[in-house]
Amino acid sequence: MAILPLLLCLLPLAPASSPPQLATPSLCPRRCRCQTQSLPLSVLCPGAGLLFVPPSLDRRAAELRLADNFIAAVRRRDLANMTGLLHLSLSRNTIRHVAAGAFADLRALRALHLDGNRLTSLGEGQLRGLVNLRHLILSNNQLAALAAGALDDCAETLEDLDLSYNNLEQLPWEALGRLGNVNTLGLDHNLLASVPAGAFSRLHKLARLDMTSNRLTTIPPDPLFSRLPLLARPRGSPASALVLAFGGNPLHCNCELVWLRRLAREDDLEACASPPALGGRYFWAVGEEEFVCEPPVVTHRSPPLAVPAGRPAALRCRAVGDPEPHVRWVSPQGRLLGNSSRARAFPNGTLELLITEPTDGGIFTCIAANAAGEATAAVELTVGPPPPPQLANSTSCDPPRDGDPDVLTPPSAASASASAKAADPGPPADRGVQVTEHGATAALVQWPDQRPIPGIRMYQIQYNSSADDILVYRMISADSRSFLLTDLATGRTYDLCVLAVYEDSTTGLTATRPVGCARFSTEPTLQPCGVPHAPFLGGTMIIALGGVIVASVLVFIFVLLMRYKVHGGQPPGKPKAPAPVSSVCSQTNGTTQAPSAPPEPSAPRAHTMVQLDCEPWGPSHEPTGP
């Protein structure tokens, strides 16, 4: 009876304990778990064996975890309209491709995990739209290239960037320098061989920089390191310290790393790889006085050169030192030379003058410099007069017109058509630039007046042949409308462009504007008529002489045979044997058989075994003597 009042008291409370569900139930992808009881929504699909992003995702989800599956690509439609997504994990899949704009709708996303996949490159459009991204994890992929604009949309918000365990040999350092809010940067276990000076100078909030296990031989000083002089491991380091990890690199312990040696450290995990005297020693155990450099020494330089005007010239200078010296060149006029329209400076110390001029003659100075000092060497260049124009002879035996074998001739329709068919397809000829006449080594270039372009300083002609990739430049005065090229090679196709160099009134800088381009071919080198080459003459003479010798031997053999036949098979100089007489002969065994007709008396013959008696057929017969 006591239980009944208790049940009556609980009955009014029963409806209040199970209120009607207010949230609208949503579909949950198969093999996934969805938390939909309260916002934010979570879709959890780790290790579900998925081959692609489920199409039946709740687009209101704030968290999506798809780690440890077999997803091979992220398509544009997979994450469309998920504007409220805050966390996305695609770790440890088999993703090789991310479509451009695949994350374009995820403008609220804070964290993106793409580690443990098979990405080989990251382009400019693949992370487009992530304007609020804080954490980007790309470790344990196969990244070999990172586009300069790949991080543009999240450059101002990114706080954590992990690029470790990839195949990166180069990085867009200028783009990384714009990550002003990043505090953790992981570059370890890559293939980086160098870091430019000042690469981290603008990363004012950087707290941890990991460059472990790369190919770095040196680390250049950076203003960031001077602002945070204490570099230590996370344990026991103050909040203002920068944790710099660079162990596992083949460090070259010379004077360039003294700045790093002077910083206080709490660990000794780094070691020197070179020079040989310090190889294998702990970096922090080497004294500052042992971090030394060797000044440069010039070991090879070009001897005095003499070239005709208009020809290229290569000046070489080699130097050794520790660190490896950097070679620069100074012209006879005292100007520092580098890559320009007429010169190229190579890292190995070679200076190439593409087209020499008489003013280039003089003493060029090679300067080899490193952190320990510099060394100089002089190279003399003499520029002589230009060579005479190359002659092209005609095979038609007609004298060249105007007495000049290289006279410029307008191309005929037939030759132009043949040249057009033989030439590779290239940029079409511009009506503004025309090559009206050309020969074997020369061509006349003409272009119209460019008065609409204000402030023209000069014209620049650029051309190169089909046989090489060397681009030749010519600077022409602003009042010229044509130019004669005289240094061309025979039988080649040239691509030529004319540019107008002018001063931009808006910026005040020198700018260029193309006038037009054209393609033309020079005439091939032809051999003179009736004058064979020397090798041809030599071969012909040898064949003729051999024929005469063989013919002489055959005639001599023929004469010997005839003489032998005339003398009846006996060698000349012996008495001639009597002419044979047709007769009928019989064989006897030691006895003489009488002929049918009485023979003429003759000397008897003695025969030992066999006697041949012959009766002549002629009317008379006189026997020969013994």
XYZ file of C-alpha atoms in Angstrom:
626
model
C 0.000 0.000 0.000
C 2.934 2.310 0.533
C 4.063 1.796 -3.056
C 0.838 3.070 -4.605
C 1.142 6.662 -3.327
C 4.732 6.687 -4.574
C 3.673 5.655 -8.084
C 0.950 8.288 -8.081
C 3.564 10.934 -7.247
C 5.878 9.854 -10.082
C 3.227 9.774 -12.807
C 3.048 13.584 -13.248
C 6.839 13.690 -13.618
C 7.034 11.097 -16.422
C 6.171 13.396 -19.339
C 8.671 16.016 -18.155
C 11.565 13.506 -18.206
C 11.408 12.944 -22.031
C 10.748 16.218 -23.823
C 10.232 16.189 -27.595
C 13.491 16.357 -29.648
C 13.916 19.835 -31.095
C 16.852 19.207 -33.434
C 16.069 17.817 -36.838
C 17.831 14.500 -37.322
C 20.335 14.431 -40.198
C 21.719 11.609 -42.251
C 25.028 10.208 -41.090
C 27.338 8.559 -43.666
C 27.677 4.830 -43.411
C 30.534 3.629 -41.153
C 30.728 7.091 -39.556
C 29.649 8.403 -36.164
C 27.821 11.725 -36.040
C 27.271 13.871 -32.985
C 24.063 15.735 -33.789
C 22.518 16.239 -30.392
C 23.947 19.701 -30.044
C 25.880 22.129 -32.166
C 28.601 22.170 -33.365
C 28.058 18.977 -35.321
C 30.890 16.431 -35.631
C 31.289 13.758 -38.304
C 33.820 11.135 -37.227
C 34.957 8.585 -39.828
C 38.486 7.491 -38.791
C 39.612 4.084 -40.089
C 36.320 3.440 -41.879
C 37.900 2.093 -45.085
C 36.553 4.980 -47.164
C 37.763 5.333 -50.759
C 36.430 8.868 -51.188
C 34.875 11.679 -49.192
C 31.297 10.609 -48.342
C 28.770 12.524 -50.460
C 26.050 12.463 -47.750
C 27.867 14.754 -45.325
C 25.882 17.143 -43.192
C 26.922 20.511 -44.621
C 26.373 22.133 -41.195
C 29.203 20.122 -39.617
C 31.903 21.999 -37.721
C 34.301 19.059 -37.427
C 35.104 16.407 -40.012
C 37.608 13.651 -39.295
C 38.503 11.347 -42.215
C 41.914 10.106 -41.067
C 43.300 6.592 -41.666
C 41.259 5.820 -44.771
C 42.084 5.204 -48.430
C 40.937 8.492 -49.971
C 43.034 9.188 -53.072
C 41.767 12.639 -54.127
C 39.830 15.613 -52.847
C 37.429 16.851 -55.497
C 35.860 20.269 -55.873
C 32.382 19.074 -54.877
C 33.444 16.973 -51.883
C 33.482 19.879 -49.386
C 31.249 22.367 -51.183
C 28.965 24.591 -49.045
C 30.555 23.524 -45.750
C 30.928 27.137 -44.675
C 30.817 26.365 -40.941
C 33.587 23.737 -40.914
C 36.289 24.567 -38.352
C 38.458 21.443 -38.252
C 39.268 19.074 -41.139
C 41.495 16.028 -40.778
C 42.562 14.039 -43.851
C 45.678 12.534 -42.273
C 47.151 9.201 -43.318
C 45.207 8.619 -46.497
C 46.551 8.061 -50.010
C 45.770 11.537 -51.356
C 47.770 12.359 -54.486
C 45.632 15.145 -55.884
C 43.755 18.081 -54.406
C 41.587 19.897 -56.942
C 42.041 23.640 -57.328
C 39.412 25.331 -55.178
C 38.595 22.170 -53.221
C 38.673 24.231 -49.985
C 37.246 27.417 -51.470
C 34.049 27.286 -49.390
C 35.840 26.580 -46.088
C 36.323 30.224 -45.158
C 35.861 29.505 -41.448
C 38.350 26.599 -41.327
C 40.945 26.885 -38.541
C 42.945 23.642 -38.852
C 43.759 21.498 -41.896
C 45.629 18.205 -41.476
C 46.972 16.676 -44.691
C 49.936 14.817 -43.207
C 50.781 11.240 -44.122
C 49.586 11.407 -47.736
C 51.251 11.275 -51.168
C 51.169 14.883 -52.307
C 54.114 15.776 -54.588
C 53.421 19.481 -55.108
C 51.198 22.263 -53.830
C 50.026 24.836 -56.349
C 48.656 28.334 -55.985
C 44.967 27.373 -56.246
C 44.803 24.321 -54.009
C 44.569 26.265 -50.722
C 42.476 29.090 -52.103
C 39.736 30.339 -49.777
C 41.358 29.436 -46.434
C 41.404 32.996 -45.157
C 41.120 32.061 -41.459
C 43.452 29.071 -41.355
C 45.628 28.813 -38.242
C 47.228 25.363 -38.458
C 48.451 23.728 -41.673
C 50.045 20.294 -41.290
C 51.680 18.912 -44.475
C 54.318 16.620 -42.996
C 55.114 13.095 -44.211
C 54.173 13.671 -47.827
C 56.313 13.600 -50.968
C 56.322 17.344 -51.571
C 59.069 18.442 -53.950
C 57.634 21.835 -54.946
C 55.728 24.549 -53.120
C 54.355 27.350 -55.284
C 55.206 30.920 -54.325
C 51.529 31.833 -54.025
C 50.316 28.664 -52.342
C 50.014 30.350 -48.921
C 48.783 33.750 -50.040
C 45.237 33.441 -48.656
C 46.387 32.351 -45.190
C 49.654 34.297 -44.930
C 48.280 36.751 -42.350
C 46.557 34.194 -40.111
C 48.782 31.119 -40.183
C 50.348 30.271 -36.807
C 51.620 26.727 -37.315
C 53.192 25.417 -40.531
C 54.656 21.903 -40.664
C 56.508 20.899 -43.848
C 58.713 18.235 -42.274
C 59.545 14.855 -43.800
C 59.191 15.846 -47.442
C 61.501 16.140 -50.471
C 61.846 19.909 -50.597
C 65.119 21.167 -52.084
C 63.937 24.765 -52.483
C 61.340 26.900 -50.761
C 59.625 30.178 -51.689
C 61.552 32.038 -48.984
C 59.994 35.360 -49.901
C 56.512 33.882 -49.347
C 57.565 32.317 -46.034
C 58.916 35.682 -44.942
C 55.388 37.119 -45.117
C 54.022 34.759 -42.428
C 54.060 37.464 -39.765
C 51.993 35.528 -37.183
C 53.653 32.127 -37.438
C 55.203 30.882 -34.212
C 56.127 27.298 -35.188
C 57.866 26.475 -38.469
C 58.872 22.870 -39.165
C 61.304 22.380 -42.054
C 63.121 19.324 -40.718
C 63.925 16.158 -42.681
C 63.975 17.721 -46.121
C 66.685 18.285 -48.742
C 67.388 21.986 -48.135
C 71.018 22.859 -48.938
C 70.949 26.599 -48.243
C 68.984 29.319 -46.516
C 69.185 32.895 -47.829
C 70.342 35.587 -45.456
C 67.456 37.376 -43.750
C 64.894 34.691 -44.613
C 63.344 34.873 -41.108
C 63.899 38.549 -40.316
C 60.181 39.445 -40.498
C 58.914 36.474 -38.474
C 58.683 38.460 -35.235
C 56.465 35.909 -33.445
C 58.533 32.845 -34.366
C 59.163 30.720 -31.269
C 60.388 27.427 -32.753
C 62.350 26.842 -35.950
C 63.223 23.242 -36.762
C 65.740 22.636 -39.584
C 66.996 19.259 -38.386
C 68.325 16.692 -40.893
C 68.684 18.702 -44.058
C 71.754 19.342 -46.203
C 72.777 22.650 -44.670
C 76.510 23.326 -44.500
C 76.063 26.804 -43.032
C 73.358 28.976 -41.522
C 73.612 32.675 -42.353
C 73.163 35.204 -39.538
C 69.690 36.668 -39.331
C 68.371 39.773 -37.545
C 65.832 37.535 -35.824
C 68.619 35.644 -34.077
C 70.220 38.832 -32.793
C 66.906 39.972 -31.279
C 66.533 36.630 -29.509
C 70.084 35.826 -28.433
C 69.209 32.858 -26.228
C 68.663 29.709 -28.291
C 67.906 26.650 -26.265
C 65.792 23.560 -26.115
C 62.178 23.991 -24.942
C 62.960 22.636 -21.495
C 64.040 25.464 -19.230
C 64.079 28.152 -21.921
C 62.398 31.492 -21.238
C 59.275 32.525 -23.076
C 61.167 35.040 -25.193
C 63.716 32.488 -26.442
C 63.756 31.100 -29.967
C 64.161 27.344 -30.103
C 66.455 26.636 -33.050
C 67.090 23.000 -33.964
C 69.635 22.327 -36.722
C 71.217 18.984 -35.801
C 71.791 16.298 -38.398
C 73.148 18.733 -40.994
C 76.637 18.473 -42.558
C 77.805 21.707 -40.917
C 80.997 23.264 -42.233
C 82.546 24.729 -39.098
C 84.460 27.763 -40.316
C 84.359 31.448 -39.521
C 80.877 31.820 -41.031
C 79.401 29.941 -38.055
C 81.198 31.837 -35.302
C 78.044 33.884 -34.670
C 76.117 30.693 -33.961
C 78.840 29.280 -31.755
C 78.691 32.372 -29.539
C 75.048 31.750 -28.670
C 74.249 29.961 -25.437
C 72.918 26.437 -25.782
C 71.778 23.715 -23.405
C 72.369 20.721 -25.681
C 75.257 19.305 -27.685
C 73.439 17.264 -30.326
C 74.950 19.113 -33.296
C 78.286 18.011 -34.816
C 80.716 19.359 -37.417
C 81.069 17.497 -40.710
C 83.990 19.535 -42.101
C 86.752 20.689 -42.377
C 88.600 17.397 -41.814
C 90.316 18.697 -38.663
C 86.924 19.251 -36.993
C 84.889 16.475 -38.585
C 82.842 14.520 -36.047
C 83.387 16.905 -33.138
C 80.438 18.353 -31.268
C 79.611 21.805 -32.497
C 79.427 23.346 -29.014
C 82.683 21.709 -27.903
C 84.764 23.411 -30.619
C 86.423 26.606 -29.451
C 85.726 29.876 -31.215
C 89.386 30.191 -32.222
C 89.042 26.995 -34.294
C 86.317 28.429 -36.506
C 88.700 29.814 -39.151
C 88.495 30.613 -42.860
C 91.119 30.631 -45.612
C 91.494 33.683 -47.879
C 91.000 33.096 -51.612
C 93.837 32.310 -54.013
C 93.458 32.634 -57.798
C 94.630 29.349 -59.301
C 93.785 29.878 -62.967
C 93.068 32.794 -65.256
C 92.755 33.218 -69.004
C 95.912 34.191 -70.933
C 95.824 37.390 -73.007
C 93.052 37.096 -75.590
C 92.704 38.698 -79.023
C 89.383 38.539 -80.863
C 87.953 40.471 -83.831
C 85.155 42.918 -83.152
C 81.701 41.385 -83.201
C 82.894 37.980 -82.005
C 82.262 36.499 -78.535
C 84.990 36.243 -75.921
C 85.165 34.143 -72.744
C 87.296 35.265 -69.790
C 87.923 32.633 -67.122
C 89.027 32.939 -63.523
C 89.269 30.153 -60.932
C 89.977 30.585 -57.227
C 90.054 28.415 -54.115
C 89.472 29.273 -50.474
C 87.344 28.495 -47.436
C 84.523 29.269 -47.879
C 84.409 28.978 -51.671
C 85.159 32.407 -53.134
C 82.654 34.373 -55.146
C 84.132 35.733 -58.389
C 83.256 39.144 -59.824
C 84.573 41.004 -62.865
C 85.448 44.678 -63.337
C 85.688 46.188 -66.836
C 88.655 48.254 -68.063
C 86.486 51.329 -67.397
C 86.056 50.330 -63.727
C 82.444 49.135 -63.948
C 81.267 46.012 -62.124
C 80.044 43.535 -64.739
C 77.117 41.147 -64.427
C 74.376 39.682 -66.572
C 73.329 42.185 -69.204
C 72.438 42.361 -72.884
C 76.072 41.898 -73.877
C 77.632 39.945 -71.013
C 76.981 36.894 -68.882
C 78.615 36.128 -65.551
C 78.572 32.467 -64.525
C 78.923 31.112 -60.959
C 82.093 29.223 -61.903
C 83.938 32.503 -62.549
C 83.565 32.739 -66.337
C 82.644 36.036 -67.957
C 81.266 35.736 -71.489
C 81.057 38.774 -73.756
C 78.443 37.911 -76.346
C 79.479 40.560 -78.882
C 82.754 42.383 -78.451
C 83.265 46.009 -79.430
C 86.485 47.979 -79.870
C 85.842 49.754 -76.561
C 85.964 46.406 -74.743
C 89.708 46.133 -75.184
C 91.837 46.536 -72.082
C 92.561 44.935 -68.719
C 89.689 43.103 -67.041
C 90.033 42.481 -63.308
C 88.889 39.249 -61.665
C 88.030 39.656 -57.962
C 87.641 36.498 -55.832
C 86.262 37.228 -52.365
C 85.055 35.307 -49.324
C 84.634 35.960 -45.623
C 88.410 35.843 -45.073
C 89.439 38.358 -47.744
C 89.813 38.740 -51.493
C 92.301 38.178 -54.301
C 92.564 39.823 -57.727
C 93.951 38.863 -61.134
C 94.176 40.722 -64.451
C 93.128 39.389 -67.851
C 94.003 41.337 -70.992
C 91.586 41.449 -73.922
C 92.469 42.882 -77.323
C 89.639 43.600 -79.755
C 90.795 43.841 -83.361
C 89.022 44.958 -86.550
C 85.998 42.928 -87.640
C 86.645 40.062 -90.086
C 85.713 40.471 -93.770
C 82.225 39.299 -94.705
C 81.936 35.619 -95.443
C 81.698 34.890 -99.171
C 79.126 32.535 -100.614
C 79.939 31.229 -104.102
C 77.339 30.218 -106.671
C 77.107 26.799 -108.310
C 75.580 28.161 -111.508
C 78.983 29.433 -112.767
C 77.450 32.893 -113.219
C 79.361 35.801 -111.690
C 77.624 37.308 -108.654
C 75.720 40.475 -109.221
C 77.478 43.775 -108.610
C 80.706 41.855 -108.055
C 79.773 41.016 -104.430
C 79.080 37.348 -103.624
C 77.257 38.390 -100.437
C 75.081 41.073 -101.959
C 71.727 41.446 -100.279
C 68.951 40.144 -102.482
C 65.204 40.234 -101.976
C 63.990 36.679 -101.383
C 62.096 35.229 -104.319
C 58.661 33.745 -103.965
C 59.934 30.220 -104.577
C 62.741 30.462 -102.046
C 60.442 32.095 -99.504
C 57.927 29.304 -99.931
C 60.604 26.634 -99.585
C 62.011 28.312 -96.515
C 58.558 28.550 -94.971
C 57.980 24.838 -95.518
C 61.380 23.827 -94.197
C 61.305 26.076 -91.140
C 59.694 24.935 -87.934
C 56.451 26.633 -86.994
C 57.221 29.669 -84.864
C 55.904 33.108 -84.070
C 54.273 34.671 -87.127
C 55.980 37.634 -88.719
C 54.705 40.994 -87.515
C 53.787 43.603 -90.082
C 55.644 46.191 -88.040
C 59.028 44.470 -88.472
C 60.244 43.223 -91.841
C 63.443 41.575 -93.045
C 63.343 42.882 -96.588
C 66.741 41.676 -97.807
C 69.078 38.967 -96.622
C 72.111 37.080 -97.887
C 74.379 34.411 -96.464
C 75.699 36.391 -93.477
C 73.719 39.637 -93.484
C 70.117 40.815 -93.210
C 68.407 44.214 -93.381
C 65.800 44.790 -90.649
C 63.240 47.599 -90.970
C 60.486 48.792 -88.647
C 57.975 51.672 -88.747
C 58.148 54.919 -86.841
C 57.086 54.653 -83.181
C 56.231 58.285 -82.525
C 53.052 57.409 -80.564
C 55.362 56.092 -77.796
C 56.659 59.168 -75.935
C 60.174 59.393 -74.569
C 61.824 56.670 -76.694
C 65.478 56.380 -75.740
C 66.582 53.657 -78.124
C 65.562 50.470 -79.923
C 66.704 46.991 -78.963
C 67.016 44.108 -81.436
C 66.982 40.589 -80.014
C 67.627 37.547 -82.187
C 68.879 33.989 -82.023
C 69.314 31.190 -84.537
C 67.741 27.773 -84.719
C 71.088 26.127 -83.914
C 71.511 27.554 -80.403
C 69.657 29.331 -77.600
C 72.039 32.263 -77.179
C 70.066 35.477 -77.429
C 71.993 38.315 -79.091
C 71.141 41.939 -78.315
C 71.782 45.067 -80.373
C 71.075 48.598 -79.130
C 70.029 51.052 -81.883
C 69.625 54.817 -81.639
C 66.105 56.229 -81.319
C 66.168 57.961 -84.730
C 66.897 54.748 -86.674
C 64.278 52.829 -88.633
C 66.502 50.072 -90.026
C 69.610 48.118 -89.120
C 71.947 45.848 -91.088
C 72.943 42.640 -89.295
C 76.319 41.443 -90.550
C 77.339 38.710 -88.108
C 74.866 35.978 -89.114
C 75.712 32.362 -89.842
C 74.906 30.806 -93.193
C 72.039 28.379 -93.674
C 70.230 29.096 -90.407
C 66.765 30.257 -89.384
C 66.580 33.298 -87.111
C 63.825 34.625 -84.846
C 64.106 38.384 -84.400
C 62.214 40.932 -82.326
C 62.470 44.706 -82.071
C 61.651 46.477 -78.794
C 61.292 50.162 -78.052
C 63.069 51.307 -74.862
C 61.342 54.324 -73.351
C 60.859 56.140 -70.054
C 57.557 55.457 -68.350
C 56.046 58.795 -67.411
C 53.998 57.231 -64.601
C 56.742 55.439 -62.713
C 59.786 57.262 -64.070
C 61.455 53.906 -64.777
C 62.827 52.556 -68.034
C 60.368 50.244 -69.768
C 60.208 48.313 -73.034
C 57.435 47.778 -75.531
C 57.602 45.268 -78.393
C 57.490 46.749 -81.888
C 57.202 43.420 -83.666
C 58.898 40.121 -84.532
C 59.910 38.308 -87.710
C 61.495 35.042 -88.809
C 63.925 34.694 -91.702
C 66.574 32.312 -93.023
C 70.051 33.044 -94.360
C 71.301 31.575 -97.618
C 73.331 28.354 -97.364
C 77.031 28.257 -98.206
C 77.487 27.075 -101.818
C 80.608 25.628 -103.439
C 82.238 27.316 -106.487
C 81.535 25.760 -109.878
C 84.249 23.591 -111.467
C 86.558 23.674 -108.478
C 86.169 20.416 -106.574
C 87.210 20.109 -102.986
C 90.729 19.035 -102.140
C 89.574 15.680 -100.724
C 87.695 15.015 -103.943
C 90.811 15.817 -106.047
C 93.000 13.584 -103.907
C 90.614 10.638 -104.153
C 90.248 11.046 -107.905
C 94.024 11.111 -108.472
C 94.511 7.952 -106.418
C 91.804 6.106 -108.359
C 93.236 7.261 -111.728
C 96.780 6.256 -110.815
C 95.626 2.834 -109.627
C 93.717 2.338 -112.884
C 96.802 3.151 -114.974
C 98.920 0.679 -113.013
C 96.336 -2.096 -113.349
C 95.931 -1.440 -117.068
C 99.719 -1.546 -117.579
C 99.992 -4.879 -115.806
C 97.166 -6.347 -117.882
C 98.766 -5.163 -121.172
C 102.125 -6.632 -120.133
C 100.503 -10.005 -119.341
C 98.622 -9.952 -122.643
C 101.833 -9.281 -124.621
C 103.604 -12.174 -122.907
C 100.741 -14.509 -123.735
C 100.752 -13.472 -127.412
C 104.503 -13.951 -127.741
C 104.254 -17.344 -126.086
C 101.535 -18.397 -128.495
C 103.425 -17.161 -131.579
C 106.543 -19.191 -130.649
C 104.586 -22.402 -130.291
C 104.613 -22.601 -126.624
C 108.402 -22.216 -126.331
C 110.016 -19.363 -124.618
C 111.473 -16.714 -126.915
C 115.173 -17.041 -127.813
C 115.118 -20.821 -128.471
C 115.037 -22.382 -132.011
C 111.584 -22.846 -133.289
C 110.330 -26.415 -133.447
C 109.276 -27.754 -136.939
C 105.677 -27.448 -137.839
C 103.755 -30.636 -137.183
C 102.716 -32.780 -140.179
C 99.410 -34.547 -140.225
C 100.058 -38.266 -140.422
C 98.651 -41.658 -139.577
C 100.670 -43.367 -136.898
C 100.746 -47.027 -135.789
C 102.240 -48.454 -132.673
C 104.553 -51.440 -132.733
C 106.297 -53.442 -130.089
C 109.913 -53.131 -131.161
C 109.379 -54.007 -134.895
C 108.952 -51.783 -137.863
C 105.804 -52.079 -139.953
C 106.065 -51.133 -143.585
C 104.016 -48.228 -144.688
C 101.396 -48.514 -147.362
C 103.470 -46.473 -149.782
C 107.248 -46.691 -150.213
C 108.724 -43.892 -148.137
C 111.570 -41.671 -149.015
C 114.934 -42.908 -147.773
C 115.674 -41.542 -144.359
C 117.955 -42.174 -141.480
C 116.965 -45.185 -139.384
C 115.522 -44.571 -135.896
C 116.210 -46.805 -132.961
C 113.442 -47.374 -130.501
C 113.804 -49.209 -127.264
C 110.236 -50.044 -126.426
C 107.657 -48.423 -128.683
C 108.031 -47.343 -132.302
C 105.657 -44.949 -133.962
C 105.661 -45.191 -137.804
C 103.944 -42.342 -139.515
C 102.913 -41.925 -143.102
C 102.559 -38.331 -144.220
C 99.420 -37.270 -146.039
C 101.136 -34.733 -148.162
C 102.453 -35.324 -151.709
C 106.012 -35.149 -150.564
C 107.710 -35.513 -147.255
C 111.223 -34.906 -146.223
C 112.094 -36.320 -142.894
C 113.657 -34.064 -140.318
C 117.088 -34.630 -139.034
C 117.870 -36.026 -135.718
